[in-house]
Amino acid sequence: MSGLAAGDVLAPRTFAVTRADLVRYAGASGDRNPIHWSDRVATAVGLPGVIAHGMLTLGLAAQAVSEWTDGAEVVELGSKFTAPVVVPDDDTGVEVVVAATVTSVDDGLVRLALEVTCGGQKVLGRPTAVVRA
Amino acid sequence: MALDASLVGATYPPTAPYLVTAERVAEFAAATGGSWAPGAPVPPTFPIVLAFAAMQEFLDAEQVALHRIVHGEQRFAYARPVRPGDELSAVLTVASLRTIGGNDVVGTRSEVTDAAGALVCTASATLVHRGEEASA
């Protein structure tokens, strides 16, 4: 693989997320929860507005991992969804930024501590990926 | 409705067999910021398609509306990568259930297996069932 070493800081990746992306993700994933497309339902259940699927955000993080590691096999991936990514009903949407540090390289496994932010705020809690080197 | 603590340990019916095709994988990759061509690795969050279907079985069985669910946490541990041609199914088990501030916090574990019954991936999710103060 790409010679990652503990302590390496990887170049952040930025992804734009629009309402259209939420619709596309809903179709691809099967998750048609209306909190991801209806402001009326989202606000009725106490959310600030339509929010991105947590799994879309984690999917973008996984895409960044794939780019950093040249498509290395992922053996573990996980995160808490700690803050909503509110996606406005406009053409530009919001930006999700994925950064990472290599925390260990051990026994052929590379562990990455990710940091995923939107508008400067962390939206995922302790997102972590482990890939096979 | 509040979920009952006796659900811990309950297992729900397996999801209908799902054939992983190149088209489905390409569609999923494009929806998560990437692209995919035959031979490339399947996006690691792809098994959420199965885990989500298993969650829907659980919600239907317990008569919980999807829009009352917020995803709190998701973890995947892979026994092997998913490949096009796999026929996958998932079975969900309720691992834990707590009530915090009027919300049910449900820990679930979905085992994704292939047509031979071999484990492909364990998908663990925390689902937050928001209280019934608002109705839709």
Tab-separated table of C-alpha atoms in Angstrom:
chain	number	residue	atom	x	y	z
A	1	MET	CA	0.000	0.000	0.000
A	2	SER	CA	0.927	3.629	0.169
A	3	GLY	CA	3.518	3.636	2.953
A	4	LEU	CA	1.452	5.254	5.687
A	5	ALA	CA	3.129	5.666	9.070
A	6	ALA	CA	1.803	6.470	12.530
A	7	GLY	CA	1.455	10.211	12.945
A	8	ASP	CA	0.912	10.929	9.264
A	9	VAL	CA	-1.619	13.689	8.693
A	10	LEU	CA	-3.613	13.169	5.503
A	11	ALA	CA	-4.708	15.965	3.188
A	12	PRO	CA	-8.338	16.867	3.969
A	13	ARG	CA	-11.026	16.095	1.407
A	14	THR	CA	-14.052	18.325	0.897
A	15	PHE	CA	-17.439	17.142	-0.366
A	16	ALA	CA	-20.423	19.318	-1.229
A	17	VAL	CA	-23.789	17.984	-0.071
A	18	THR	CA	-27.002	19.321	-1.592
A	19	ARG	CA	-30.635	18.269	-1.320
A	20	ALA	CA	-30.176	16.500	-4.654
A	21	ASP	CA	-27.386	14.435	-3.086
A	22	LEU	CA	-29.729	13.434	-0.265
A	23	VAL	CA	-32.317	12.233	-2.771
A	24	ARG	CA	-29.674	10.288	-4.653
A	25	TYR	CA	-28.378	8.697	-1.453
A	26	ALA	CA	-31.930	7.828	-0.383
A	27	GLY	CA	-32.403	5.955	-3.646
A	28	ALA	CA	-29.055	4.174	-3.570
A	29	SER	CA	-29.275	3.135	0.081
A	30	GLY	CA	-32.987	2.460	0.440
A	31	ASP	CA	-33.190	4.939	3.355
A	32	ARG	CA	-36.189	7.076	2.426
A	33	ASN	CA	-36.710	8.507	5.911
A	34	PRO	CA	-38.550	11.804	5.279
A	35	ILE	CA	-36.337	13.667	7.776
A	36	HIS	CA	-33.834	13.605	4.892
A	37	TRP	CA	-36.146	15.302	2.394
A	38	SER	CA	-39.129	16.906	4.122
A	39	ASP	CA	-38.664	20.067	6.191
A	40	ARG	CA	-42.171	19.568	7.523
A	41	VAL	CA	-41.441	16.105	8.952
A	42	ALA	CA	-37.916	17.034	10.086
A	43	THR	CA	-39.091	20.020	12.115
A	44	ALA	CA	-42.094	18.075	13.467
A	45	VAL	CA	-39.711	15.621	15.136
A	46	GLY	CA	-37.598	18.426	16.574
A	47	LEU	CA	-34.782	18.675	14.035
A	48	PRO	CA	-33.566	22.063	12.786
A	49	GLY	CA	-34.526	21.134	9.221
A	50	VAL	CA	-33.750	18.475	6.621
A	51	ILE	CA	-30.543	16.703	7.644
A	52	ALA	CA	-28.150	14.510	5.722
A	53	HIS	CA	-28.238	10.775	6.364
A	54	GLY	CA	-25.533	10.029	8.930
A	55	MET	CA	-24.548	7.159	6.671
A	56	LEU	CA	-24.076	9.537	3.755
A	57	THR	CA	-21.598	11.521	5.850
A	58	LEU	CA	-19.854	8.314	6.924
A	59	GLY	CA	-19.909	7.177	3.293
A	60	LEU	CA	-18.095	10.346	2.269
A	61	ALA	CA	-15.541	9.678	5.006
A	62	ALA	CA	-15.115	6.156	3.627
A	63	GLN	CA	-14.566	7.610	0.152
A	64	ALA	CA	-11.784	9.806	1.559
A	65	VAL	CA	-10.246	6.738	3.227
A	66	SER	CA	-10.340	4.895	-0.086
A	67	GLU	CA	-8.549	7.777	-1.821
A	68	TRP	CA	-5.897	8.072	0.900
A	69	THR	CA	-5.179	4.340	0.949
A	70	ASP	CA	-5.443	3.535	-2.767
A	71	GLY	CA	-8.560	1.472	-2.195
A	72	ALA	CA	-7.173	-0.654	0.633
A	73	GLU	CA	-9.508	-3.254	2.104
A	74	VAL	CA	-11.458	-1.788	5.034
A	75	VAL	CA	-11.825	-4.210	7.939
A	76	GLU	CA	-13.520	-1.867	10.417
A	77	LEU	CA	-15.382	1.396	10.044
A	78	GLY	CA	-17.545	3.209	12.517
A	79	SER	CA	-18.694	6.445	14.045
A	80	LYS	CA	-21.209	8.114	16.253
A	81	PHE	CA	-23.509	10.661	14.655
A	82	THR	CA	-23.141	13.523	17.096
A	83	ALA	CA	-24.395	16.611	15.277
A	84	PRO	CA	-26.826	16.912	12.379
A	85	VAL	CA	-25.622	18.078	8.970
A	86	VAL	CA	-28.418	20.480	8.081
A	87	VAL	CA	-28.757	20.790	4.313
A	88	PRO	CA	-30.480	23.955	3.076
A	89	ASP	CA	-32.899	23.928	0.163
A	90	ASP	CA	-30.598	25.746	-2.258
A	91	ASP	CA	-28.212	24.882	-5.070
A	92	THR	CA	-24.967	25.021	-3.107
A	93	GLY	CA	-25.813	22.968	-0.008
A	94	VAL	CA	-23.115	22.522	2.612
A	95	GLU	CA	-19.525	21.314	2.654
A	96	VAL	CA	-18.405	18.276	4.611
A	97	VAL	CA	-14.662	18.134	5.279
A	98	VAL	CA	-12.926	14.846	6.073
A	99	ALA	CA	-9.484	14.927	7.702
A	100	ALA	CA	-7.465	12.091	9.187
A	101	THR	CA	-4.412	11.114	11.143
A	102	VAL	CA	-2.774	7.700	11.069
A	103	THR	CA	-2.867	6.507	14.677
A	104	SER	CA	-1.114	3.160	14.274
A	105	VAL	CA	0.337	0.757	11.768
A	106	ASP	CA	0.392	-2.660	13.321
A	107	ASP	CA	0.427	-6.204	12.056
A	108	GLY	CA	-0.576	-5.154	8.569
A	109	LEU	CA	-3.439	-2.985	9.801
A	110	VAL	CA	-3.513	0.793	9.492
A	111	ARG	CA	-5.784	2.636	11.915
A	112	LEU	CA	-7.037	6.090	10.963
A	113	ALA	CA	-8.606	8.603	13.333
A	114	LEU	CA	-10.912	10.686	11.170
A	115	GLU	CA	-12.303	14.121	11.800
A	116	VAL	CA	-15.433	15.065	9.914
A	117	THR	CA	-16.696	18.631	10.113
A	118	CYS	CA	-19.379	20.817	8.601
A	119	GLY	CA	-19.102	24.580	9.023
A	120	GLY	CA	-16.183	24.022	11.391
A	121	GLN	CA	-18.223	21.807	13.723
A	122	LYS	CA	-17.513	18.116	14.242
A	123	VAL	CA	-20.490	16.094	13.036
A	124	LEU	CA	-19.190	12.570	13.644
A	125	GLY	CA	-18.041	11.247	17.004
A	126	ARG	CA	-14.762	9.311	16.992
A	127	PRO	CA	-14.987	8.180	13.376
A	128	THR	CA	-12.413	5.452	12.873
A	129	ALA	CA	-11.322	3.243	10.010
A	130	VAL	CA	-9.009	0.248	10.012
A	131	VAL	CA	-7.622	-0.862	6.662
A	132	ARG	CA	-5.428	-3.783	5.658
A	133	ALA	CA	-2.044	-2.546	4.495
B	1	MET	CA	-44.936	4.259	21.950
B	2	ALA	CA	-42.101	3.255	24.225
B	3	LEU	CA	-40.234	0.105	23.377
B	4	ASP	CA	-40.235	-2.655	25.949
B	5	ALA	CA	-37.024	-3.767	27.635
B	6	SER	CA	-38.068	-7.377	27.056
B	7	LEU	CA	-37.072	-6.880	23.399
B	8	VAL	CA	-33.403	-7.296	24.308
B	9	GLY	CA	-32.243	-10.500	22.663
B	10	ALA	CA	-35.095	-10.536	20.161
B	11	THR	CA	-34.192	-11.528	16.596
B	12	TYR	CA	-36.188	-10.562	13.518
B	13	PRO	CA	-36.792	-12.375	10.214
B	14	PRO	CA	-33.950	-12.385	7.681
B	15	THR	CA	-34.194	-9.784	4.959
B	16	ALA	CA	-35.080	-10.934	1.451
B	17	PRO	CA	-31.992	-12.113	-0.468
B	18	TYR	CA	-30.286	-9.135	-2.122
B	19	LEU	CA	-28.161	-9.653	-5.206
B	20	VAL	CA	-25.178	-7.287	-5.298
B	21	THR	CA	-24.880	-6.142	-8.905
B	22	ALA	CA	-22.323	-3.882	-10.573
B	23	GLU	CA	-25.105	-1.392	-11.277
B	24	ARG	CA	-26.165	-1.194	-7.623
B	25	VAL	CA	-22.599	-0.776	-6.448
B	26	ALA	CA	-21.898	1.930	-9.018
B	27	GLU	CA	-25.063	3.768	-7.998
B	28	PHE	CA	-24.086	3.572	-4.312
B	29	ALA	CA	-20.516	4.730	-4.982
B	30	ALA	CA	-21.764	7.696	-7.003
B	31	ALA	CA	-24.115	8.616	-4.141
B	32	THR	CA	-21.251	8.660	-1.619
B	33	GLY	CA	-18.805	10.928	-3.402
B	34	GLY	CA	-16.983	8.376	-5.486
B	35	SER	CA	-17.165	6.301	-8.602
B	36	TRP	CA	-16.874	2.612	-9.242
B	37	ALA	CA	-15.827	0.341	-12.048
B	38	PRO	CA	-15.790	-3.465	-12.126
B	39	GLY	CA	-12.771	-4.789	-10.216
B	40	ALA	CA	-12.635	-1.860	-7.800
B	41	PRO	CA	-13.443	-2.406	-4.111
B	42	VAL	CA	-17.097	-2.077	-3.129
B	43	PRO	CA	-17.622	0.982	-0.878
B	44	PRO	CA	-17.288	-0.205	2.724
B	45	THR	CA	-20.579	1.347	3.789
B	46	PHE	CA	-22.484	-0.586	1.098
B	47	PRO	CA	-23.712	-3.221	3.614
B	48	ILE	CA	-25.880	-0.473	5.140
B	49	VAL	CA	-28.343	-1.406	2.381
B	50	LEU	CA	-28.785	-4.769	4.119
B	51	ALA	CA	-28.565	-3.353	7.631
B	52	PHE	CA	-31.191	-0.766	6.782
B	53	ALA	CA	-33.541	-3.423	5.422
B	54	ALA	CA	-33.027	-5.425	8.629
B	55	MET	CA	-33.760	-2.313	10.689
B	56	GLN	CA	-36.957	-1.807	8.701
B	57	GLU	CA	-38.024	-5.379	9.597
B	58	PHE	CA	-37.485	-4.491	13.247
B	59	LEU	CA	-39.377	-1.187	13.021
B	60	ASP	CA	-42.285	-2.806	11.205
B	61	ALA	CA	-42.480	-5.619	13.760
B	62	GLU	CA	-42.485	-3.139	16.640
B	63	GLN	CA	-44.753	-0.644	14.834
B	64	VAL	CA	-42.248	2.190	15.045
B	65	ALA	CA	-42.432	4.910	12.376
B	66	LEU	CA	-39.156	5.406	10.528
B	67	HIS	CA	-39.363	9.185	10.806
B	68	ARG	CA	-39.139	8.887	14.607
B	69	ILE	CA	-35.750	7.177	14.298
B	70	VAL	CA	-32.441	9.006	14.327
B	71	HIS	CA	-29.254	7.087	13.699
B	72	GLY	CA	-26.967	7.483	16.709
B	73	GLU	CA	-24.041	5.272	15.831
B	74	GLN	CA	-22.978	2.788	13.172
B	75	ARG	CA	-20.079	0.356	13.120
B	76	PHE	CA	-19.069	-2.249	10.598
B	77	ALA	CA	-16.718	-5.149	11.172
B	78	TYR	CA	-15.987	-7.001	7.949
B	79	ALA	CA	-15.224	-10.704	7.721
B	80	ARG	CA	-14.576	-10.196	4.025
B	81	PRO	CA	-15.275	-7.506	1.428
B	82	VAL	CA	-18.604	-7.462	-0.390
B	83	ARG	CA	-18.290	-8.426	-4.062
B	84	PRO	CA	-20.648	-8.133	-7.007
B	85	GLY	CA	-22.449	-11.437	-7.396
B	86	ASP	CA	-22.902	-11.846	-3.639
B	87	GLU	CA	-26.414	-12.709	-2.565
B	88	LEU	CA	-26.707	-11.171	0.881
B	89	SER	CA	-29.215	-11.262	3.697
B	90	ALA	CA	-29.237	-9.686	7.157
B	91	VAL	CA	-30.669	-10.667	10.513
B	92	LEU	CA	-31.085	-8.071	13.246
B	93	THR	CA	-30.857	-8.754	16.966
B	94	VAL	CA	-31.695	-6.213	19.660
B	95	ALA	CA	-28.554	-5.980	21.767
B	96	SER	CA	-29.554	-3.314	24.288
B	97	LEU	CA	-32.334	-0.905	25.117
B	98	ARG	CA	-32.235	2.127	27.401
B	99	THR	CA	-34.551	5.078	27.866
B	100	ILE	CA	-32.859	8.458	28.093
B	101	GLY	CA	-34.846	11.672	28.377
B	102	GLY	CA	-37.986	10.145	26.898
B	103	ASN	CA	-36.129	8.614	23.957
B	104	ASP	CA	-35.536	4.900	23.519
B	105	VAL	CA	-31.912	4.156	22.666
B	106	VAL	CA	-31.802	0.797	20.907
B	107	GLY	CA	-28.555	-1.049	20.289
B	108	THR	CA	-28.871	-3.428	17.354
B	109	ARG	CA	-26.566	-5.912	15.691
B	110	SER	CA	-27.205	-7.084	12.142
B	111	GLU	CA	-25.263	-10.007	10.753
B	112	VAL	CA	-24.906	-9.864	6.987
B	113	THR	CA	-24.346	-13.291	5.472
B	114	ASP	CA	-23.848	-14.623	1.964
B	115	ALA	CA	-25.824	-17.298	0.110
B	116	ALA	CA	-23.740	-20.008	1.785
B	117	GLY	CA	-24.613	-18.576	5.198
B	118	ALA	CA	-21.072	-17.331	5.807
B	119	LEU	CA	-20.648	-14.075	7.694
B	120	VAL	CA	-19.638	-11.122	5.504
B	121	CYS	CA	-20.086	-8.230	7.892
B	122	THR	CA	-21.479	-7.375	11.294
B	123	ALA	CA	-23.245	-4.016	11.282
B	124	SER	CA	-23.927	-2.564	14.734
B	125	ALA	CA	-26.269	0.396	14.973
B	126	THR	CA	-27.598	2.568	17.738
B	127	LEU	CA	-31.081	3.822	16.908
B	128	VAL	CA	-32.622	6.681	18.835
B	129	HIS	CA	-36.400	6.474	18.887
B	130	ARG	CA	-37.544	10.013	19.543
B	131	GLY	CA	-40.324	10.485	22.074
B	132	GLU	CA	-43.934	10.987	21.132
B	133	GLU	CA	-44.318	14.650	22.085
B	134	ALA	CA	-44.934	15.571	18.455
B	135	SER	CA	-47.194	13.583	16.176
B	136	ALA	CA	-47.181	13.319	12.414
